[in-house]
Amino acid sequence: MNALASEIVRDTGAVSAADLARGGHFSGTIGDITTPDPRMVCREVNVWYGDKHAIKDVSLDIGNHQVVAMIGPSGCGKSTFLRCLNRMNDTIDGCRVRGSITLDGQEIYDKGLDPVPLRAQVGMVFQKPNPFPKSIYENVAYGARIHGLTNSKAELDALVETSLRKAGLWNEVKDRLDQPGTGLSGGQQQRLCIARTIAVSPEVILMDEPCSALDPIATAIIEELIDELREQYSIAIVTHSMQQAARVSQRTAYFHLGDLVEVGETTQVFTNPRHKLTEDYITGRFG
Amino acid sequence: MNNPAPAASAPPPAPARRTIDIVNASLKRRYAREARFRFMGASAVFLGLLFVAVLFGDIVSKGYTAFAQTYIQVPVYFDPATLDPDGNRDPQTLANADYLGLVKASLRTLFPRVTGRPQQRELYALISAGAPQQIQTMVRQYPSVLGTTRDVWLIAGADVDMLVKGQIDRELPEADRRIKDSTLTLVDQLKTEGRIEQRFNTGFFTNGTSREPELAGIAGALAGTFYTLALTLLLSFPIGVGAALYLQEFAPKNRWTDLIEVNINNLAAVPSIVFGLLGLAVFINVFGVPRSTPLVGALVLALMTLPTIIIASRAALQSVPPSIREAALGVGASPLQTQFHHVLPLALPGIMTGAIIGMARALGESAPLLMIGMIAFIVDIPQGVTDSATVLPVQIYLWADSPERGFVERTSAAILVLLGFMVVMNLAAVLLRRRFERRW
Ligand SMILES: Nc1ncnc2c1ncn2[C@@H]1O[C@H](COP(=O)(O)OP(=O)(O)OP(=O)(O)O)[C@@H](O)[C@H]1O
Ligand SMILES: [Mg+2]
C-alpha cells in the first residue's frame, strides 16, 4: 500500500482533445491531487457496495489548515468517499474498501488500527441530522463524557455552551437544554449535530452537507465556524451549493459516478474548469 | 364534490377525463371496501371479547365461592385431664396431646342425643380434619384457656361447606346425595342456633395444599411459582439479551450465524414438554440438580423462554435506526458503548415486551414441569429454590384431577389467581413500555 502511495503521479496537464471527443468520458483525474502539507492522504481508493462499484480509484490529499469541498451530482459517491475517511463504512454490511488512506502517515485501514480513537480524531457531521434521543445537553456532552475530556461539571457545562454557541444554536436552546434533541426542528438538529461533533475537538472534520436544512443566517454562522476551525484543523465538506464551496473552501474536488474527475484550487475550478464534466456541472448544465 | 359544470359553454376540445372525475367514480368502491374491512375487524374483536367474557364468567361463577369458608361454632372444654395430665404445662406434652379426642368430645357434648358409632362418625365429619390443629395452635398461643370452656369457630368439613354454599342439592333423594338426611338435620340445627358462619377464606392464601379441600391453599404453589419465575427471569433475561445483542450487532454474518438463527427460531416452536425431557436428562440425570425444585424448574423454563426473548430482542434491536449507531460511533464511542448507551435503551421497550411475554408463557406452563417432578404432592411451603415445590398451573392440574366437589371451586379460584397474575404482568408490560418509549 505504501508503495502505491508513493508511486502515483497523476497527469496534471490539460484535458486531452481525445477526452473531449469521447464526450468527456472519464480517463483519470485532472489537476493536482496532492497538497504541500497533507493531513490525510488517499490513494487508489475503491469502494464497493456488494457488486456496485461506488468509488473508483480515487486519490486525494486533505491538507492541513485547509477546507476541501467535494461537489458532484447526487449519487456520485461524495458521502461514500467521506465516510471512508473515518471508517464509517465499516458499519455497512457488504461494503468493501480497498486502497490506501493515511492520517499523519498512519494507514487507517491497517488491521491493527482501532477505529474508536480514529473517529475521535476524525469527526463527522452526517448528511441526515441524527441527534441522540437524549437531552440537548447530553447530545453535546456525550463525546466529552466518554472520552473523559473534562474534569468537572462546570468544565463540561462550559464546553457544551461554547460548542452550542459556535454552532449558532445557543440562543435558541439555552433555556431548554434538558429537553430532547429530537424535539428540535430539522435545521436546529443539524446545528446540534455540528455542536456535538466539534465538542470533542476532532482534528479532521468531515461535513456531509452540513447546511442543507439551514436558512441563510444559520448558514453564514456555520461557514464562519468552518473558517475559524480551519485555522487549527482540516476540513472536508460535501455541498450542493456552488456558492458555499466557493466561499469556504481552498480546494475543490468534483466527483462524477464514482470517479474523481477534477481537483484544483477552488478559484481555478470555478473560474477555469479543465474537464468538460466539471464545466457542465458548475455552469448548471448538469446535475 | 365539485363536478365540473357540463361542458355546454366550454370550447369543444373534448378534454380527457379529469383526474377528479376518475377519483370520484372509484371513491364509492374504495369506501365500501374500507367499511367492509372495518366491520370484519370489529367483529373479530367482538368475538374475541365474547369468548374471554364467557371464559371469565364461567371461572368466576365456579370459583368465587372458594374465597369464603364455612365455620362452625363449637363450645370446647379444654380439659386439663386429657391435655395436660401431669399439670406442669410442658410444651412437649401439650403439643402431643389428643386434640382430636377433645374435638370429638366437644361435638358429643353439643349434640348429646347422637349416639351409636355410625351416627357419631357422621357427627365428627361436620368438622374438618384440620380442627384439632386449630385447637392445638390456640393452646400453644394462649395456655390460659386450659380448664375453661370457650366457643371456638372450627373449620367446617368439606361436605358441610359445600352444603352451606348451596353446591349440594337438598331435593335429591338421600342415596344420590353426598350428605345424609341425619347430617342435614344437624346442620339445620346449627344454623338455627347461629353456629354456622361464612368467613373470608384466608387459609386459601396461607396454606399449602392438602388432601382435604377445606384446608387446601395455594400458598405453596404461589411460593414455588415465585421462586421458579424469579430464577427463570434472572437466568433467561441477561443471557437472552446478551445473545441477541451479540448475534444482531457483533457476530459476523456467515453460514454459522445463519445456522444458529434458524435453530433459535426452531427452538421457539419446540413443544414445551421436550424441554422438560431435556431438563430431566441433562440437569437431573447428568448434573444432579435436585428434582422437583424451583431450581431445576427455572433452568428448564429459562431454556424454554430464551428463544422468545432472543427473537424479540433481535427484532427490537433491528428496529433501532442505524443513524443512531452512526452518531455514537461517529463521536468515537466504542461498539459496546454504542450498544449500551444508545441502542439498548431504545430497544428496551421491545425487549421487555418480549421478556414479559416469555415470562407469562412460563407462568402458565405445566407440561415440562411434570417431567422434572414438580408435580409431587408437597404440603410444605418452599423456603428457597432448592426445596421441593410445585407451581400454580401444576397445582391447578392436580386439583382439577381430584374428585371432591370442594376442589372444583378451588381449581377455579386458583385459575382466577393465575389469571390475575397474568393481567398484572401484562399491565406491567404496557406500563414499562410507556415509561421507556422514546421518539427518535
Ligand atoms: N448502503 C449502501 N448500500 C448500497 N449502495 C449504496 C449505499 N450507500 C450508497 N450507495 C450507492 O453508492 C452510490 C454513492 O452514494 P453516495 O451516498 O455516496 O452519494 P452522494 O454523492 O453522497 O449523493 P447525495 O449527493 O445524493 O448525497 C449511489 O449510487 C448509492 O446508490
Ligand atoms: Mg450524500
mmCIF file of N, CA and C in Angstrom, chain B residues 99-153:
data_model
loop_
_atom_site.group_PDB
_atom_site.id
_atom_site.type_symbol
_atom_site.label_atom_id
_atom_site.label_comp_id
_atom_site.label_asym_id
_atom_site.label_seq_id
_atom_site.Cartn_x
_atom_site.Cartn_y
_atom_site.Cartn_z
ATOM 1 N N TYR B 99 -55.840 -33.887 70.666
ATOM 2 C CA TYR B 99 -56.774 -32.807 70.323
ATOM 3 C C TYR B 99 -57.968 -33.340 69.559
ATOM 4 N N LEU B 100 -57.727 -34.388 68.763
ATOM 5 C CA LEU B 100 -58.841 -34.967 68.018
ATOM 6 C C LEU B 100 -59.913 -35.442 68.986
ATOM 7 N N GLY B 101 -59.452 -36.129 70.037
ATOM 8 C CA GLY B 101 -60.399 -36.603 71.053
ATOM 9 C C GLY B 101 -61.147 -35.438 71.681
ATOM 10 N N LEU B 102 -60.449 -34.341 71.897
ATOM 11 C CA LEU B 102 -61.056 -33.159 72.507
ATOM 12 C C LEU B 102 -62.180 -32.625 71.619
ATOM 13 N N VAL B 103 -61.878 -32.530 70.306
ATOM 14 C CA VAL B 103 -62.886 -32.032 69.368
ATOM 15 C C VAL B 103 -64.091 -32.958 69.361
ATOM 16 N N LYS B 104 -63.798 -34.271 69.319
ATOM 17 C CA LYS B 104 -64.907 -35.236 69.277
ATOM 18 C C LYS B 104 -65.761 -35.107 70.521
ATOM 19 N N ALA B 105 -65.095 -34.985 71.659
ATOM 20 C CA ALA B 105 -65.823 -34.870 72.918
ATOM 21 C C ALA B 105 -66.698 -33.629 72.912
ATOM 22 N N SER B 106 -66.135 -32.514 72.393
ATOM 23 C CA SER B 106 -66.900 -31.276 72.360
ATOM 24 C C SER B 106 -68.148 -31.433 71.507
ATOM 25 N N LEU B 107 -67.973 -32.111 70.354
ATOM 26 C CA LEU B 107 -69.121 -32.300 69.471
ATOM 27 C C LEU B 107 -70.191 -33.159 70.154
ATOM 28 N N ARG B 108 -69.710 -34.196 70.871
ATOM 29 C CA ARG B 108 -70.674 -35.057 71.566
ATOM 30 C C ARG B 108 -71.434 -34.251 72.615
ATOM 31 N N THR B 109 -70.757 -33.335 73.274
ATOM 32 C CA THR B 109 -71.427 -32.510 74.277
ATOM 33 C C THR B 109 -72.462 -31.614 73.609
ATOM 34 N N LEU B 110 -72.099 -31.117 72.386
ATOM 35 C CA LEU B 110 -73.021 -30.204 71.704
ATOM 36 C C LEU B 110 -74.279 -30.947 71.259
ATOM 37 N N PHE B 111 -74.105 -32.180 70.812
ATOM 38 C CA PHE B 111 -75.247 -32.991 70.370
ATOM 39 C C PHE B 111 -75.335 -34.239 71.230
ATOM 40 N N PRO B 112 -75.815 -34.117 72.460
ATOM 41 C CA PRO B 112 -75.798 -35.273 73.375
ATOM 42 C C PRO B 112 -76.708 -36.400 72.902
ATOM 43 N N ARG B 113 -77.680 -36.052 72.024
ATOM 44 C CA ARG B 113 -78.624 -37.103 71.650
ATOM 45 C C ARG B 113 -78.096 -38.002 70.545
ATOM 46 N N VAL B 114 -76.975 -37.641 69.920
ATOM 47 C CA VAL B 114 -76.423 -38.507 68.876
ATOM 48 C C VAL B 114 -75.635 -39.630 69.531
ATOM 49 N N THR B 115 -76.114 -40.853 69.317
ATOM 50 C CA THR B 115 -75.414 -41.997 69.882
ATOM 51 C C THR B 115 -75.202 -43.038 68.795
ATOM 52 N N GLY B 116 -74.414 -43.990 69.069
ATOM 53 C CA GLY B 116 -74.147 -45.054 68.098
ATOM 54 C C GLY B 116 -72.995 -44.654 67.197
ATOM 55 N N ARG B 117 -72.141 -45.661 66.916
ATOM 56 C CA ARG B 117 -70.905 -45.355 66.189
ATOM 57 C C ARG B 117 -71.122 -44.693 64.827
ATOM 58 N N PRO B 118 -71.968 -45.269 63.924
ATOM 59 C CA PRO B 118 -72.083 -44.651 62.606
ATOM 60 C C PRO B 118 -72.599 -43.217 62.694
ATOM 61 N N GLN B 119 -73.571 -42.982 63.556
ATOM 62 C CA GLN B 119 -74.122 -41.627 63.704
ATOM 63 C C GLN B 119 -73.050 -40.667 64.208
ATOM 64 N N GLN B 120 -72.250 -41.171 65.165
ATOM 65 C CA GLN B 120 -71.209 -40.302 65.715
ATOM 66 C C GLN B 120 -70.155 -39.983 64.660
ATOM 67 N N ARG B 121 -69.861 -40.983 63.810
ATOM 68 C CA ARG B 121 -68.867 -40.720 62.773
ATOM 69 C C ARG B 121 -69.359 -39.586 61.859
ATOM 70 N N GLU B 122 -70.675 -39.610 61.566
ATOM 71 C CA GLU B 122 -71.257 -38.526 60.773
ATOM 72 C C GLU B 122 -71.118 -37.190 61.477
ATOM 73 N N LEU B 123 -71.330 -37.232 62.766
ATOM 74 C CA LEU B 123 -71.234 -36.009 63.574
ATOM 75 C C LEU B 123 -69.829 -35.418 63.473
ATOM 76 N N TYR B 124 -68.848 -36.331 63.634
ATOM 77 C CA TYR B 124 -67.462 -35.844 63.579
ATOM 78 C C TYR B 124 -67.136 -35.249 62.215
ATOM 79 N N ALA B 125 -67.816 -35.757 61.167
ATOM 80 C CA ALA B 125 -67.499 -35.283 59.812
ATOM 81 C C ALA B 125 -67.965 -33.852 59.573
ATOM 82 N N LEU B 126 -68.775 -33.324 60.496
ATOM 83 C CA LEU B 126 -69.178 -31.914 60.363
ATOM 84 C C LEU B 126 -67.968 -30.996 60.378
ATOM 85 N N ILE B 127 -67.000 -31.426 61.162
ATOM 86 C CA ILE B 127 -65.834 -30.583 61.399
ATOM 87 C C ILE B 127 -64.669 -31.088 60.560
ATOM 88 N N SER B 128 -63.854 -30.148 60.089
ATOM 89 C CA SER B 128 -62.722 -30.508 59.252
ATOM 90 C C SER B 128 -61.669 -31.276 60.033
ATOM 91 N N ALA B 129 -60.908 -32.065 59.308
ATOM 92 C CA ALA B 129 -59.801 -32.770 59.933
ATOM 93 C C ALA B 129 -58.728 -31.797 60.398
ATOM 94 N N GLY B 130 -58.844 -30.547 59.991
ATOM 95 C CA GLY B 130 -57.869 -29.551 60.418
ATOM 96 C C GLY B 130 -58.212 -28.931 61.756
ATOM 97 N N ALA B 131 -59.387 -29.270 62.311
ATOM 98 C CA ALA B 131 -59.819 -28.633 63.558
ATOM 99 C C ALA B 131 -58.879 -28.912 64.732
ATOM 100 N N PRO B 132 -58.415 -30.170 64.923
ATOM 101 C CA PRO B 132 -57.505 -30.414 66.044
ATOM 102 C C PRO B 132 -56.282 -29.512 65.986
ATOM 103 N N GLN B 133 -55.781 -29.285 64.781
ATOM 104 C CA GLN B 133 -54.632 -28.398 64.595
ATOM 105 C C GLN B 133 -54.973 -26.993 65.080
ATOM 106 N N GLN B 134 -56.200 -26.565 64.745
ATOM 107 C CA GLN B 134 -56.673 -25.237 65.164
ATOM 108 C C GLN B 134 -56.639 -25.103 66.682
ATOM 109 N N ILE B 135 -57.152 -26.155 67.369
ATOM 110 C CA ILE B 135 -57.204 -26.130 68.833
ATOM 111 C C ILE B 135 -55.788 -26.110 69.395
ATOM 112 N N GLN B 136 -54.940 -26.936 68.788
ATOM 113 C CA GLN B 136 -53.566 -27.014 69.286
ATOM 114 C C GLN B 136 -52.889 -25.653 69.213
ATOM 115 N N THR B 137 -53.089 -24.968 68.083
ATOM 116 C CA THR B 137 -52.499 -23.632 67.938
ATOM 117 C C THR B 137 -53.007 -22.700 69.031
ATOM 118 N N MET B 138 -54.327 -22.802 69.285
ATOM 119 C CA MET B 138 -54.903 -21.962 70.337
ATOM 120 C C MET B 138 -54.220 -22.192 71.675
ATOM 121 N N VAL B 139 -54.070 -23.483 72.006
ATOM 122 C CA VAL B 139 -53.486 -23.822 73.306
ATOM 123 C C VAL B 139 -52.044 -23.330 73.385
ATOM 124 N N ARG B 140 -51.331 -23.456 72.271
ATOM 125 C CA ARG B 140 -49.945 -23.027 72.309
ATOM 126 C C ARG B 140 -49.865 -21.520 72.527
ATOM 127 N N GLN B 141 -50.758 -20.813 71.835
ATOM 128 C CA GLN B 141 -50.679 -19.345 71.936
ATOM 129 C C GLN B 141 -51.228 -18.831 73.262
ATOM 130 N N TYR B 142 -52.327 -19.419 73.709
ATOM 131 C CA TYR B 142 -52.944 -18.936 74.959
ATOM 132 C C TYR B 142 -53.091 -20.092 75.932
ATOM 133 N N PRO B 143 -52.063 -20.464 76.655
ATOM 134 C CA PRO B 143 -52.159 -21.605 77.582
ATOM 135 C C PRO B 143 -53.225 -21.363 78.656
ATOM 136 N N SER B 144 -53.619 -20.124 78.864
ATOM 137 C CA SER B 144 -54.590 -19.848 79.926
ATOM 138 C C SER B 144 -55.956 -20.433 79.627
ATOM 139 N N VAL B 145 -56.221 -20.854 78.376
ATOM 140 C CA VAL B 145 -57.543 -21.429 78.094
ATOM 141 C C VAL B 145 -57.722 -22.779 78.777
ATOM 142 N N LEU B 146 -56.641 -23.381 79.190
ATOM 143 C CA LEU B 146 -56.733 -24.696 79.838
ATOM 144 C C LEU B 146 -57.686 -24.631 81.022
ATOM 145 N N GLY B 147 -58.596 -25.618 81.064
ATOM 146 C CA GLY B 147 -59.523 -25.671 82.182
ATOM 147 C C GLY B 147 -60.775 -24.842 81.986
ATOM 148 N N THR B 148 -60.838 -24.077 80.860
ATOM 149 C CA THR B 148 -62.037 -23.276 80.629
ATOM 150 C C THR B 148 -62.822 -23.854 79.462
ATOM 151 N N THR B 149 -64.045 -23.353 79.279
ATOM 152 C CA THR B 149 -64.840 -23.700 78.111
ATOM 153 C C THR B 149 -64.972 -22.456 77.258
ATOM 154 N N ARG B 150 -64.591 -22.607 75.991
ATOM 155 C CA ARG B 150 -64.668 -21.448 75.090
ATOM 156 C C ARG B 150 -65.481 -21.825 73.867
ATOM 157 N N ASP B 151 -66.159 -20.798 73.290
ATOM 158 C CA ASP B 151 -66.791 -21.020 71.992
ATOM 159 C C ASP B 151 -65.732 -20.825 70.923
ATOM 160 N N VAL B 152 -65.490 -21.876 70.159
ATOM 161 C CA VAL B 152 -64.444 -21.796 69.143
ATOM 162 C C VAL B 152 -65.078 -21.987 67.770
ATOM 163 N N TRP B 153 -64.699 -21.117 66.817
ATOM 164 C CA TRP B 153 -65.161 -21.311 65.425
ATOM 165 C C TRP B 153 -64.213 -22.274 64.742
#
